[in-house]
Short mmCIF file of C-alpha atoms and ligand atoms in Angstrom, two decimals:
data_model
loop_
_atom_site.label_atom_id
_atom_site.label_comp_id
_atom_site.label_asym_id
_atom_site.label_seq_id
_atom_site.Cartn_x
_atom_site.Cartn_y
_atom_site.Cartn_z
CA MET A 1 -63.36 -94.52 -14.32
CA LYS A 2 -62.81 -91.33 -16.26
CA ARG A 3 -59.32 -90.86 -17.64
CA PRO A 4 -57.32 -88.32 -15.62
CA LEU A 5 -56.19 -84.93 -16.82
CA VAL A 6 -52.41 -85.33 -16.96
CA VAL A 7 -50.04 -82.47 -16.17
CA ILE A 8 -46.41 -83.11 -17.11
CA GLY A 9 -43.85 -81.23 -15.00
CA ALA A 10 -44.24 -79.93 -11.44
CA GLY A 11 -42.50 -76.59 -11.90
CA ALA A 12 -44.19 -73.26 -11.26
CA THR A 13 -46.40 -73.72 -14.31
CA GLY A 14 -47.43 -77.31 -13.62
CA ILE A 15 -48.15 -76.63 -9.95
CA ILE A 16 -50.58 -73.80 -10.66
CA ALA A 17 -52.09 -75.60 -13.67
CA SER A 18 -52.72 -78.75 -11.58
CA TYR A 19 -54.13 -76.80 -8.67
CA LYS A 20 -56.53 -74.79 -10.82
CA ALA A 21 -57.68 -77.83 -12.83
CA ALA A 22 -58.28 -79.86 -9.68
CA MET A 23 -60.11 -77.02 -7.92
CA ASP A 24 -62.35 -76.71 -10.97
CA GLY A 25 -63.31 -80.35 -10.68
CA ALA A 26 -60.94 -82.38 -12.83
CA THR A 27 -59.16 -85.52 -11.65
CA VAL A 28 -55.53 -84.46 -11.99
CA LEU A 29 -52.43 -86.63 -12.25
CA LEU A 30 -49.23 -84.58 -12.02
CA LEU A 31 -46.18 -86.41 -13.36
CA GLU A 32 -42.79 -85.11 -12.25
CA LYS A 33 -39.43 -86.44 -13.32
CA THR A 34 -37.56 -85.48 -10.11
CA ASP A 35 -38.38 -86.36 -6.51
CA ARG A 36 -39.93 -83.01 -5.57
CA ILE A 37 -42.08 -80.17 -6.82
CA GLY A 38 -40.66 -76.80 -7.86
CA THR A 39 -37.05 -77.84 -8.41
CA LYS A 40 -36.39 -74.57 -10.19
CA ILE A 41 -38.39 -72.52 -7.73
CA LEU A 42 -35.97 -73.78 -5.08
CA ILE A 43 -32.93 -72.45 -6.94
CA SER A 44 -34.64 -69.31 -8.22
CA GLY A 45 -33.31 -65.90 -7.22
CA GLY A 46 -30.20 -67.52 -5.73
CA GLY A 47 -32.42 -69.65 -3.45
CA LYS A 48 -34.47 -66.61 -2.40
CA CYS A 49 -37.09 -66.79 -5.17
CA ASN A 50 -38.00 -63.58 -6.90
CA ILE A 51 -41.68 -64.56 -7.01
CA THR A 52 -42.94 -61.86 -9.34
CA HIS A 53 -42.61 -58.17 -10.24
CA ASP A 54 -44.52 -55.33 -8.67
CA GLY A 55 -46.84 -52.94 -10.51
CA PRO A 56 -49.86 -52.90 -12.78
CA ILE A 57 -49.92 -55.80 -15.24
CA ASN A 58 -49.49 -53.50 -18.23
CA SER A 59 -46.19 -52.26 -16.85
CA VAL A 60 -45.07 -55.81 -16.03
CA LEU A 61 -45.82 -56.80 -19.63
CA LYS A 62 -43.60 -53.99 -20.95
CA ALA A 63 -40.55 -55.96 -19.79
CA PHE A 64 -41.24 -58.65 -22.42
CA ARG A 65 -40.68 -58.49 -26.16
CA LYS A 66 -43.81 -57.35 -27.93
CA ASN A 67 -44.92 -60.69 -29.37
CA GLU A 68 -44.36 -62.36 -26.00
CA ALA A 69 -46.22 -59.61 -24.13
CA ASP A 70 -49.12 -59.90 -26.58
CA PHE A 71 -49.23 -63.64 -26.01
CA ILE A 72 -49.17 -63.64 -22.21
CA ARG A 73 -51.38 -60.53 -21.78
CA PRO A 74 -54.72 -62.41 -21.47
CA SER A 75 -53.35 -64.92 -18.96
CA CYS A 76 -51.50 -62.26 -16.95
CA PHE A 77 -54.76 -60.35 -16.57
CA ARG A 78 -56.59 -63.60 -15.72
CA PHE A 79 -54.08 -64.53 -13.00
CA THR A 80 -52.08 -61.50 -11.92
CA ASN A 81 -48.96 -60.86 -9.84
CA GLN A 82 -51.30 -59.97 -6.98
CA ASP A 83 -53.13 -63.29 -7.36
CA ILE A 84 -49.99 -65.38 -6.85
CA LEU A 85 -48.96 -63.17 -3.92
CA ASN A 86 -52.42 -63.61 -2.36
CA MET A 87 -52.13 -67.39 -2.65
CA LEU A 88 -48.78 -67.35 -0.88
CA THR A 89 -49.47 -64.70 1.75
CA GLU A 90 -52.83 -66.26 2.69
CA ARG A 91 -50.85 -69.28 3.87
CA GLY A 92 -48.34 -67.32 5.89
CA LEU A 93 -45.62 -66.15 3.51
CA ASN A 94 -44.46 -62.60 4.20
CA VAL A 95 -43.15 -60.81 1.13
CA TYR A 96 -41.36 -57.57 0.47
CA THR A 97 -40.82 -55.46 -2.62
CA ARG A 98 -37.34 -54.24 -3.46
CA GLU A 99 -36.76 -50.74 -4.78
CA ASP A 100 -36.39 -52.17 -8.27
CA GLY A 101 -39.84 -53.81 -8.09
CA ARG A 102 -38.69 -57.39 -7.51
CA ILE A 103 -40.77 -59.26 -4.91
CA PHE A 104 -39.21 -61.83 -2.56
CA PRO A 105 -40.18 -63.75 0.58
CA VAL A 106 -39.14 -61.72 3.66
CA ASP A 107 -37.26 -64.68 5.11
CA GLN A 108 -35.47 -64.98 1.75
CA THR A 109 -36.05 -68.65 1.23
CA ALA A 110 -37.60 -70.23 -1.81
CA LYS A 111 -38.29 -73.36 0.24
CA ASP A 112 -41.28 -71.65 1.86
CA VAL A 113 -42.76 -70.83 -1.55
CA ALA A 114 -42.48 -74.46 -2.67
CA ARG A 115 -43.78 -75.74 0.67
CA ILE A 116 -46.88 -73.54 0.56
CA LEU A 117 -47.61 -74.46 -3.04
CA HIS A 118 -47.37 -78.12 -2.07
CA THR A 119 -50.11 -77.61 0.53
CA TYR A 120 -52.37 -76.20 -2.20
CA LEU A 121 -51.81 -79.31 -4.32
CA GLN A 122 -52.60 -81.56 -1.36
CA ASP A 123 -55.77 -79.65 -0.51
CA ALA A 124 -56.95 -79.86 -4.12
CA ASN A 125 -56.35 -83.64 -4.17
CA VAL A 126 -53.87 -83.49 -7.02
CA HIS A 127 -52.29 -86.92 -7.32
CA ILE A 128 -48.55 -86.38 -7.76
CA LYS A 129 -46.29 -89.10 -9.08
CA PHE A 130 -42.61 -88.32 -8.44
CA GLU A 131 -39.66 -89.82 -10.28
CA ALA A 132 -42.02 -90.27 -13.19
CA PRO A 133 -40.15 -89.24 -16.35
CA VAL A 134 -42.65 -89.14 -19.18
CA THR A 135 -41.14 -90.51 -22.37
CA GLU A 136 -43.80 -89.77 -24.97
CA ILE A 137 -47.17 -88.18 -25.65
CA LEU A 138 -49.30 -90.36 -27.91
CA ALA A 139 -51.53 -88.30 -30.18
CA PRO A 140 -52.48 -90.35 -33.24
CA GLY A 141 -54.48 -88.34 -35.76
CA GLY A 142 -53.80 -85.10 -33.90
CA LYS A 143 -55.72 -86.12 -30.76
CA VAL A 144 -54.19 -86.89 -27.34
CA GLU A 145 -54.70 -90.54 -26.37
CA ALA A 146 -52.09 -91.33 -23.73
CA VAL A 147 -48.72 -90.55 -22.22
CA ARG A 148 -45.95 -93.07 -21.81
CA LEU A 149 -43.77 -93.52 -18.76
CA GLY A 150 -41.20 -95.98 -20.02
CA ASP A 151 -43.13 -99.25 -20.37
CA GLU A 152 -46.25 -97.89 -18.72
CA THR A 153 -49.01 -96.27 -20.79
CA ILE A 154 -51.40 -93.86 -19.05
CA PRO A 155 -54.56 -93.29 -21.10
CA THR A 156 -55.68 -89.64 -21.11
CA ASN A 157 -57.37 -87.20 -23.47
CA HIS A 158 -56.11 -84.03 -21.78
CA VAL A 159 -52.43 -83.23 -21.28
CA ILE A 160 -50.95 -79.96 -20.01
CA LEU A 161 -47.34 -79.83 -21.13
CA CYS A 162 -45.20 -77.83 -18.68
CA THR A 163 -41.76 -79.36 -18.92
CA GLY A 164 -39.96 -76.00 -18.94
CA GLY A 165 -36.87 -75.22 -21.00
CA SER A 166 -33.47 -76.83 -21.30
CA SER A 167 -31.18 -74.80 -19.07
CA PHE A 168 -30.00 -76.23 -15.73
CA PRO A 169 -30.57 -79.82 -16.97
CA LYS A 170 -29.68 -81.20 -13.53
CA SER A 171 -32.92 -79.68 -12.22
CA GLY A 172 -34.89 -82.00 -14.53
CA THR A 173 -35.35 -79.70 -17.48
CA THR A 174 -33.69 -81.41 -20.40
CA GLY A 175 -35.90 -80.07 -23.17
CA ASP A 176 -38.09 -83.21 -23.34
CA GLY A 177 -41.22 -81.19 -24.09
CA TYR A 178 -39.69 -79.74 -27.27
CA VAL A 179 -39.07 -83.21 -28.66
CA TRP A 180 -42.62 -84.45 -28.03
CA ALA A 181 -44.23 -81.19 -29.19
CA LYS A 182 -42.26 -81.41 -32.42
CA SER A 183 -43.07 -85.07 -32.94
CA ILE A 184 -46.80 -84.36 -32.73
CA GLY A 185 -46.78 -81.43 -35.11
CA HIS A 186 -45.57 -78.28 -33.35
CA THR A 187 -42.83 -75.96 -34.59
CA ILE A 188 -39.94 -75.35 -32.22
CA VAL A 189 -38.33 -71.92 -32.48
CA PRO A 190 -34.56 -72.56 -32.13
CA ILE A 191 -33.39 -72.64 -28.52
CA LEU A 192 -30.96 -69.89 -27.55
CA ALA A 193 -29.38 -68.90 -24.28
CA ALA A 194 -31.05 -66.04 -22.45
CA LEU A 195 -30.26 -64.73 -18.96
CA ALA A 196 -27.01 -66.70 -18.92
CA PRO A 197 -23.40 -66.19 -17.80
CA VAL A 198 -20.73 -65.81 -20.51
CA ASP A 199 -17.30 -67.26 -21.10
CA LEU A 200 -14.77 -64.63 -22.09
CA PRO A 201 -10.97 -64.95 -22.25
CA LEU A 202 -9.87 -62.87 -19.26
CA GLN A 203 -6.17 -63.71 -19.21
CA ASN A 204 -5.21 -60.31 -20.56
CA LEU A 205 -7.28 -58.51 -17.98
CA GLN A 206 -5.80 -60.43 -15.04
CA ILE A 207 -8.83 -59.90 -12.82
CA LYS A 208 -9.42 -62.40 -10.03
CA ALA A 209 -12.63 -64.49 -9.93
CA GLY A 210 -15.10 -63.07 -7.44
CA VAL A 211 -14.31 -59.40 -8.08
CA PRO A 212 -17.63 -57.53 -8.35
CA LEU A 213 -18.46 -54.37 -10.26
CA ARG A 214 -21.33 -52.36 -8.79
CA ASP A 215 -23.75 -50.07 -10.59
CA ILE A 216 -22.01 -50.11 -13.94
CA ILE A 217 -23.38 -50.18 -17.48
CA LEU A 218 -22.38 -53.27 -19.42
CA LYS A 219 -22.63 -52.85 -23.19
CA ALA A 220 -22.48 -55.43 -25.98
CA ARG A 221 -21.30 -54.30 -29.41
CA VAL A 222 -21.53 -56.07 -32.73
CA GLN A 223 -19.87 -54.40 -35.71
CA ASN A 224 -19.31 -51.41 -33.49
CA LYS A 225 -23.02 -50.94 -32.83
CA VAL A 226 -24.38 -51.25 -29.30
CA ILE A 227 -26.90 -54.13 -29.48
CA ALA A 228 -27.70 -54.28 -25.76
CA GLN A 229 -26.84 -52.60 -22.50
CA TRP A 230 -27.81 -53.08 -18.87
CA ARG A 231 -27.17 -51.07 -15.71
CA GLY A 232 -26.52 -52.88 -12.45
CA ASP A 233 -23.94 -55.24 -10.96
CA MET A 234 -21.72 -57.92 -12.44
CA LEU A 235 -19.11 -60.38 -11.22
CA PHE A 236 -15.89 -61.81 -12.67
CA THR A 237 -15.79 -65.62 -12.62
CA HIS A 238 -12.94 -68.06 -13.33
CA THR A 239 -13.83 -68.16 -17.00
CA GLY A 240 -15.87 -65.06 -17.67
CA LEU A 241 -18.68 -62.97 -16.29
CA THR A 242 -21.98 -63.35 -14.51
CA GLY A 243 -24.46 -61.21 -12.54
CA PRO A 244 -27.59 -59.25 -13.42
CA CYS A 245 -25.93 -57.04 -16.06
CA VAL A 246 -24.56 -60.03 -17.93
CA LEU A 247 -27.82 -61.96 -17.73
CA GLY A 248 -29.60 -58.82 -18.89
CA ILE A 249 -27.84 -58.70 -22.26
CA THR A 250 -27.21 -62.33 -23.19
CA ARG A 251 -30.42 -62.81 -25.16
CA GLU A 252 -29.35 -60.11 -27.62
CA ILE A 253 -25.83 -61.54 -27.74
CA SER A 254 -27.34 -64.94 -28.63
CA ASP A 255 -29.57 -63.30 -31.27
CA HIS A 256 -26.52 -61.78 -33.00
CA TRP A 257 -24.25 -64.81 -32.56
CA GLN A 258 -24.46 -65.80 -36.23
CA THR A 259 -23.25 -62.33 -37.28
CA GLU A 260 -20.26 -62.26 -34.93
CA PRO A 261 -19.52 -62.69 -31.22
CA ALA A 262 -20.36 -59.49 -29.35
CA LYS A 263 -17.57 -57.46 -27.75
CA LEU A 264 -18.25 -56.31 -24.21
CA GLU A 265 -17.36 -52.97 -22.65
CA VAL A 266 -18.10 -51.42 -19.28
CA ASP A 267 -18.98 -47.88 -18.33
CA LEU A 268 -17.56 -47.93 -14.81
CA ILE A 269 -18.86 -44.50 -13.77
CA PRO A 270 -22.23 -44.06 -15.50
CA ASP A 271 -23.20 -40.95 -13.53
CA LEU A 272 -20.25 -38.86 -14.78
CA ASN A 273 -19.63 -38.16 -18.45
CA PHE A 274 -16.24 -38.22 -20.17
CA GLU A 275 -15.60 -34.48 -19.69
CA GLN A 276 -16.54 -34.54 -16.03
CA ILE A 277 -14.16 -37.41 -15.28
CA GLN A 278 -11.41 -35.86 -17.37
CA THR A 279 -11.78 -32.52 -15.54
CA ARG A 280 -11.75 -34.23 -12.13
CA LEU A 281 -8.61 -36.23 -12.96
CA THR A 282 -6.87 -33.18 -14.41
CA GLN A 283 -7.65 -31.18 -11.25
CA PHE A 284 -6.15 -33.91 -9.09
CA LYS A 285 -3.08 -34.01 -11.31
CA ASN A 286 -2.58 -30.23 -11.08
CA GLU A 287 -3.35 -29.79 -7.39
CA ARG A 288 -1.16 -32.44 -5.82
CA PRO A 289 0.38 -34.42 -8.61
CA GLY A 290 -1.68 -37.56 -8.90
CA SER A 291 -2.13 -38.28 -5.19
CA GLN A 292 -5.91 -38.32 -5.33
CA ILE A 293 -6.28 -40.22 -8.56
CA ARG A 294 -6.08 -43.70 -7.06
CA PRO A 295 -8.53 -42.97 -4.18
CA PHE A 296 -10.92 -41.41 -6.70
CA ILE A 297 -10.90 -44.49 -8.93
CA GLU A 298 -11.11 -46.85 -5.97
CA GLN A 299 -14.09 -44.98 -4.62
CA LYS A 300 -15.88 -44.88 -7.97
CA THR A 301 -15.09 -48.44 -9.03
CA THR A 302 -13.71 -51.55 -7.30
CA ARG A 303 -10.29 -51.86 -5.70
CA GLY A 304 -9.57 -55.19 -7.45
CA ILE A 305 -9.58 -53.67 -10.92
CA VAL A 306 -7.60 -50.48 -10.25
CA PRO A 307 -4.15 -51.90 -11.12
CA ARG A 308 -5.54 -53.10 -14.47
CA LEU A 309 -7.12 -49.71 -15.24
CA LEU A 310 -3.87 -47.91 -14.45
CA ALA A 311 -1.89 -50.40 -16.54
CA THR A 312 -4.21 -49.81 -19.50
CA ALA A 313 -3.38 -46.10 -19.29
CA GLU A 314 0.30 -47.04 -18.89
CA ILE A 315 0.41 -45.39 -15.49
CA GLY A 316 2.95 -47.17 -13.30
CA GLU A 317 2.42 -47.46 -9.54
CA GLU A 318 5.44 -45.22 -9.02
CA ASP A 319 4.13 -42.59 -11.47
CA ILE A 320 0.73 -42.08 -9.94
CA ASN A 321 1.86 -39.68 -7.25
CA GLN A 322 4.40 -38.00 -9.49
CA HIS A 323 4.00 -37.03 -13.07
CA ILE A 324 1.04 -38.03 -15.19
CA THR A 325 0.66 -36.81 -18.75
CA LYS A 326 -2.44 -35.41 -20.39
CA LYS A 327 -2.44 -38.40 -22.72
CA GLN A 328 -2.49 -40.80 -19.76
CA ILE A 329 -5.40 -38.88 -18.22
CA ASN A 330 -7.30 -39.19 -21.49
CA ILE A 331 -6.66 -42.92 -21.81
CA LEU A 332 -7.63 -43.45 -18.17
CA THR A 333 -10.85 -41.50 -18.68
CA GLN A 334 -11.59 -43.47 -21.82
CA THR A 335 -11.00 -46.71 -19.91
CA LEU A 336 -13.30 -45.66 -17.09
CA LYS A 337 -16.08 -44.86 -19.56
CA ALA A 338 -15.57 -47.75 -21.98
CA TRP A 339 -13.37 -50.47 -20.49
CA GLN A 340 -12.91 -53.11 -23.21
CA LEU A 341 -13.38 -56.67 -21.96
CA GLY A 342 -13.11 -58.34 -25.36
CA PRO A 343 -15.28 -60.71 -27.41
CA VAL A 344 -17.61 -63.25 -25.79
CA LYS A 345 -16.37 -66.80 -26.32
CA GLU A 346 -19.60 -68.57 -25.40
CA VAL A 347 -22.99 -67.89 -23.82
CA LEU A 348 -23.54 -70.73 -21.36
CA LEU A 349 -27.00 -72.01 -22.26
CA ASP A 350 -27.06 -74.80 -19.68
CA ARG A 351 -26.32 -72.35 -16.87
CA GLY A 352 -28.88 -69.78 -17.93
CA GLU A 353 -31.97 -68.89 -15.90
CA VAL A 354 -34.16 -69.38 -18.95
CA VAL A 355 -33.80 -70.19 -22.61
CA ALA A 356 -35.32 -68.26 -25.48
CA GLY A 357 -37.04 -70.29 -28.16
CA GLY A 358 -39.46 -73.16 -27.68
CA VAL A 359 -42.94 -73.99 -28.94
CA ASP A 360 -44.01 -71.38 -31.50
CA LEU A 361 -46.49 -68.94 -29.93
CA ASP A 362 -48.52 -68.79 -33.16
CA GLU A 363 -49.52 -72.40 -32.60
CA VAL A 364 -51.07 -71.91 -29.15
CA ASP A 365 -54.21 -69.93 -28.26
CA PRO A 366 -53.16 -67.21 -25.77
CA HIS A 367 -56.66 -67.05 -24.25
CA THR A 368 -56.85 -70.77 -23.44
CA MET A 369 -53.36 -72.27 -23.91
CA ARG A 370 -54.93 -74.87 -26.21
CA SER A 371 -52.68 -76.24 -28.92
CA HIS A 372 -53.83 -75.33 -32.43
CA LYS A 373 -52.21 -78.53 -33.66
CA VAL A 374 -53.27 -81.26 -31.27
CA GLN A 375 -56.68 -81.74 -29.67
CA GLY A 376 -56.46 -82.22 -25.91
CA LEU A 377 -53.00 -80.66 -25.61
CA TYR A 378 -52.34 -77.45 -23.63
CA LEU A 379 -48.94 -75.80 -23.38
CA ALA A 380 -47.75 -73.31 -20.77
CA GLY A 381 -44.67 -71.83 -19.13
CA GLU A 382 -41.11 -71.92 -20.32
CA VAL A 383 -41.70 -74.70 -22.85
CA LEU A 384 -43.22 -71.90 -24.94
CA ASP A 385 -41.09 -69.38 -26.86
CA ILE A 386 -41.09 -66.86 -24.01
CA ALA A 387 -38.11 -65.43 -22.11
CA GLY A 388 -38.55 -62.37 -19.95
CA PRO A 389 -35.74 -60.44 -18.32
CA VAL A 390 -34.47 -60.89 -14.75
CA GLY A 391 -36.95 -59.52 -12.21
CA GLY A 392 -39.62 -62.12 -11.42
CA TYR A 393 -41.07 -61.87 -14.92
CA ASN A 394 -40.44 -65.47 -15.93
CA LEU A 395 -42.12 -66.94 -12.89
CA GLN A 396 -45.08 -64.60 -13.46
CA ALA A 397 -45.38 -65.88 -17.04
CA ALA A 398 -45.29 -69.42 -15.64
CA TRP A 399 -47.93 -68.78 -12.92
CA SER A 400 -50.29 -66.98 -15.34
CA THR A 401 -50.08 -69.29 -18.34
CA GLY A 402 -50.25 -72.30 -16.02
CA PHE A 403 -53.41 -71.00 -14.40
CA VAL A 404 -55.17 -70.48 -17.74
CA ALA A 405 -54.05 -73.87 -19.06
CA GLY A 406 -55.44 -75.53 -15.92
CA GLU A 407 -58.69 -73.64 -16.17
CA THR A 408 -59.28 -74.48 -19.84
CA ALA A 409 -58.16 -78.08 -19.60
CA ALA A 410 -60.48 -78.66 -16.63
CA ALA A 411 -63.42 -77.10 -18.49
CA ASP A 412 -62.72 -79.35 -21.50
CA TRP A 413 -62.27 -82.39 -19.24
CA LEU A 414 -65.64 -81.77 -17.61
CA THR A 415 -67.58 -81.51 -20.89
C1 FAD B 501 -30.90 -70.52 -11.38
C2 FAD B 501 -32.24 -69.96 -11.79
C3 FAD B 501 -32.75 -68.87 -11.10
C4 FAD B 501 -33.98 -68.32 -11.48
N1 FAD B 501 -34.50 -67.30 -10.76
C5 FAD B 501 -35.70 -66.78 -11.10
C6 FAD B 501 -36.33 -65.80 -10.29
O1 FAD B 501 -35.84 -65.47 -9.20
N2 FAD B 501 -37.51 -65.26 -10.72
C7 FAD B 501 -38.10 -65.65 -11.92
O2 FAD B 501 -39.14 -65.11 -12.28
N3 FAD B 501 -37.56 -66.63 -12.66
C8 FAD B 501 -36.39 -67.21 -12.27
N4 FAD B 501 -35.87 -68.24 -13.01
C9 FAD B 501 -36.63 -68.73 -14.16
C10 FAD B 501 -37.80 -69.58 -13.69
O3 FAD B 501 -37.36 -70.46 -12.68
C11 FAD B 501 -38.42 -70.36 -14.84
O4 FAD B 501 -38.76 -69.46 -15.86
C12 FAD B 501 -39.65 -71.10 -14.38
O5 FAD B 501 -39.31 -71.97 -13.32
C13 FAD B 501 -40.29 -71.89 -15.50
O6 FAD B 501 -41.32 -72.65 -14.94
P1 FAD B 501 -41.87 -73.95 -15.68
O7 FAD B 501 -42.77 -74.59 -14.71
O8 FAD B 501 -42.39 -73.59 -17.01
O9 FAD B 501 -40.58 -74.86 -15.90
P2 FAD B 501 -39.68 -75.55 -14.79
O10 FAD B 501 -39.70 -74.80 -13.52
O11 FAD B 501 -38.37 -75.75 -15.44
O12 FAD B 501 -40.40 -76.93 -14.49
C14 FAD B 501 -40.44 -77.97 -15.43
C15 FAD B 501 -40.63 -79.26 -14.68
O13 FAD B 501 -40.85 -80.31 -15.62
C16 FAD B 501 -40.17 -81.44 -15.18
N5 FAD B 501 -39.93 -82.32 -16.32
C17 FAD B 501 -39.12 -82.09 -17.39
N6 FAD B 501 -39.14 -83.14 -18.22
C18 FAD B 501 -40.00 -84.04 -17.69
C19 FAD B 501 -40.42 -85.34 -18.08
N7 FAD B 501 -39.95 -85.93 -19.17
N8 FAD B 501 -41.31 -85.99 -17.30
C20 FAD B 501 -41.80 -85.43 -16.15
N9 FAD B 501 -41.40 -84.21 -15.71
C21 FAD B 501 -40.52 -83.52 -16.49
C22 FAD B 501 -38.90 -80.90 -14.57
O14 FAD B 501 -38.30 -81.83 -13.67
C23 FAD B 501 -39.42 -79.65 -13.86
O15 FAD B 501 -39.81 -79.92 -12.55
C24 FAD B 501 -34.68 -68.84 -12.60
C25 FAD B 501 -34.16 -69.95 -13.27
C26 FAD B 501 -32.97 -70.53 -12.85
C27 FAD B 501 -32.45 -71.75 -13.57
#
């Protein structure tokens, strides 16, 4: 019997790769370490699954760094955001597009996405082996010969490697693919946290965990230069910060980590400039000494941080309705526009949505996902050095590269 085409990892990438390869005629064996498919799909988007991003592919690609966009362009055109949505909606999933372009299931559950994808695998006769942690890819002389599952050896000449990254290790992704890829000749670009929460000493700020900040701009500075900023929401945690704004800037923070830890600051009222806020506060002070200052700040920010903002400007609770100096107004305005949160202590790689780094893109053909180093090896998804921003971009990269890997591997398998 002909050796099967082996796909390692049943995440978004491996599911689509297996489906496409099987539909094109290959005998596909999908090996998954955990006891289910799509472990990360299930936790994606807070359990709601931000499936992809809306818009023409060229605009979706703009969200990625240039080298990454160049790499995934051919596969994103081959299997688009509309293609994955068609697959899911044809089998009953209703989706909606948020104002910011992010696309979710209407019933807000990732389980339906995974369930529907499972039906595709069943229909295509993909043989799935669960609780099957691959331990090695054997490729003597630069040619795939087999994969090892502990003591068991599975002969194969075609392997699609889709083991994902190394964040959220409990979901099965412990970076195994990097180790094998390196051992058979690939270069691994150093792994860095991207889209991750941060630890930050918050004792001085005295803000309770769970306090949110809405529609702010979070900025990261290194040597006084802004290296990244993101507008949106964020949340204080017990040890630091999380939320879209934080995730949106952590890749740059990781990039600059060797220089020095970034210092974070928040523009709490992005729609008003310094002068506008200063004028408003001064008017309040002159009209009815101070009485409207607190309601103004509470309305524009979040109640839970107001005592801290007032303390920074050395405005006591008893002063606020009485006498406030011009200097205090200036400090308060400054705090509202650039509230200093301090230096980041750590970017939490294992709790990130994706990692940056991975198999060097120069060593994989973007039109086919074939390895330039090893015959019979195809690489796709997060195991590659790709990390898009929050917004459904990472799953799209997984669907698209997985599809092309499946297509090419099946064509090679059949010849
Ligand atoms: C909390 C969280 C939320 C996210 N939300 C979103 C979102 O809403 N939208 C979005 O676009 N992206 C999101 N992402 C990112 C997205 O989930 C990933 O980019 C994407 O799942 C990568 O797909 P993949 O198939 O390449 O890797 P993975 O989904 O990580 O799949 C890899 C698979 O390989 C298996 N595996 C690993 N090692 C072995 C081995 N030795 N043997 C056999 N199997 C193995 C793993 O068990 C896993 O099932 C989120 C990520 C996280 C962690």
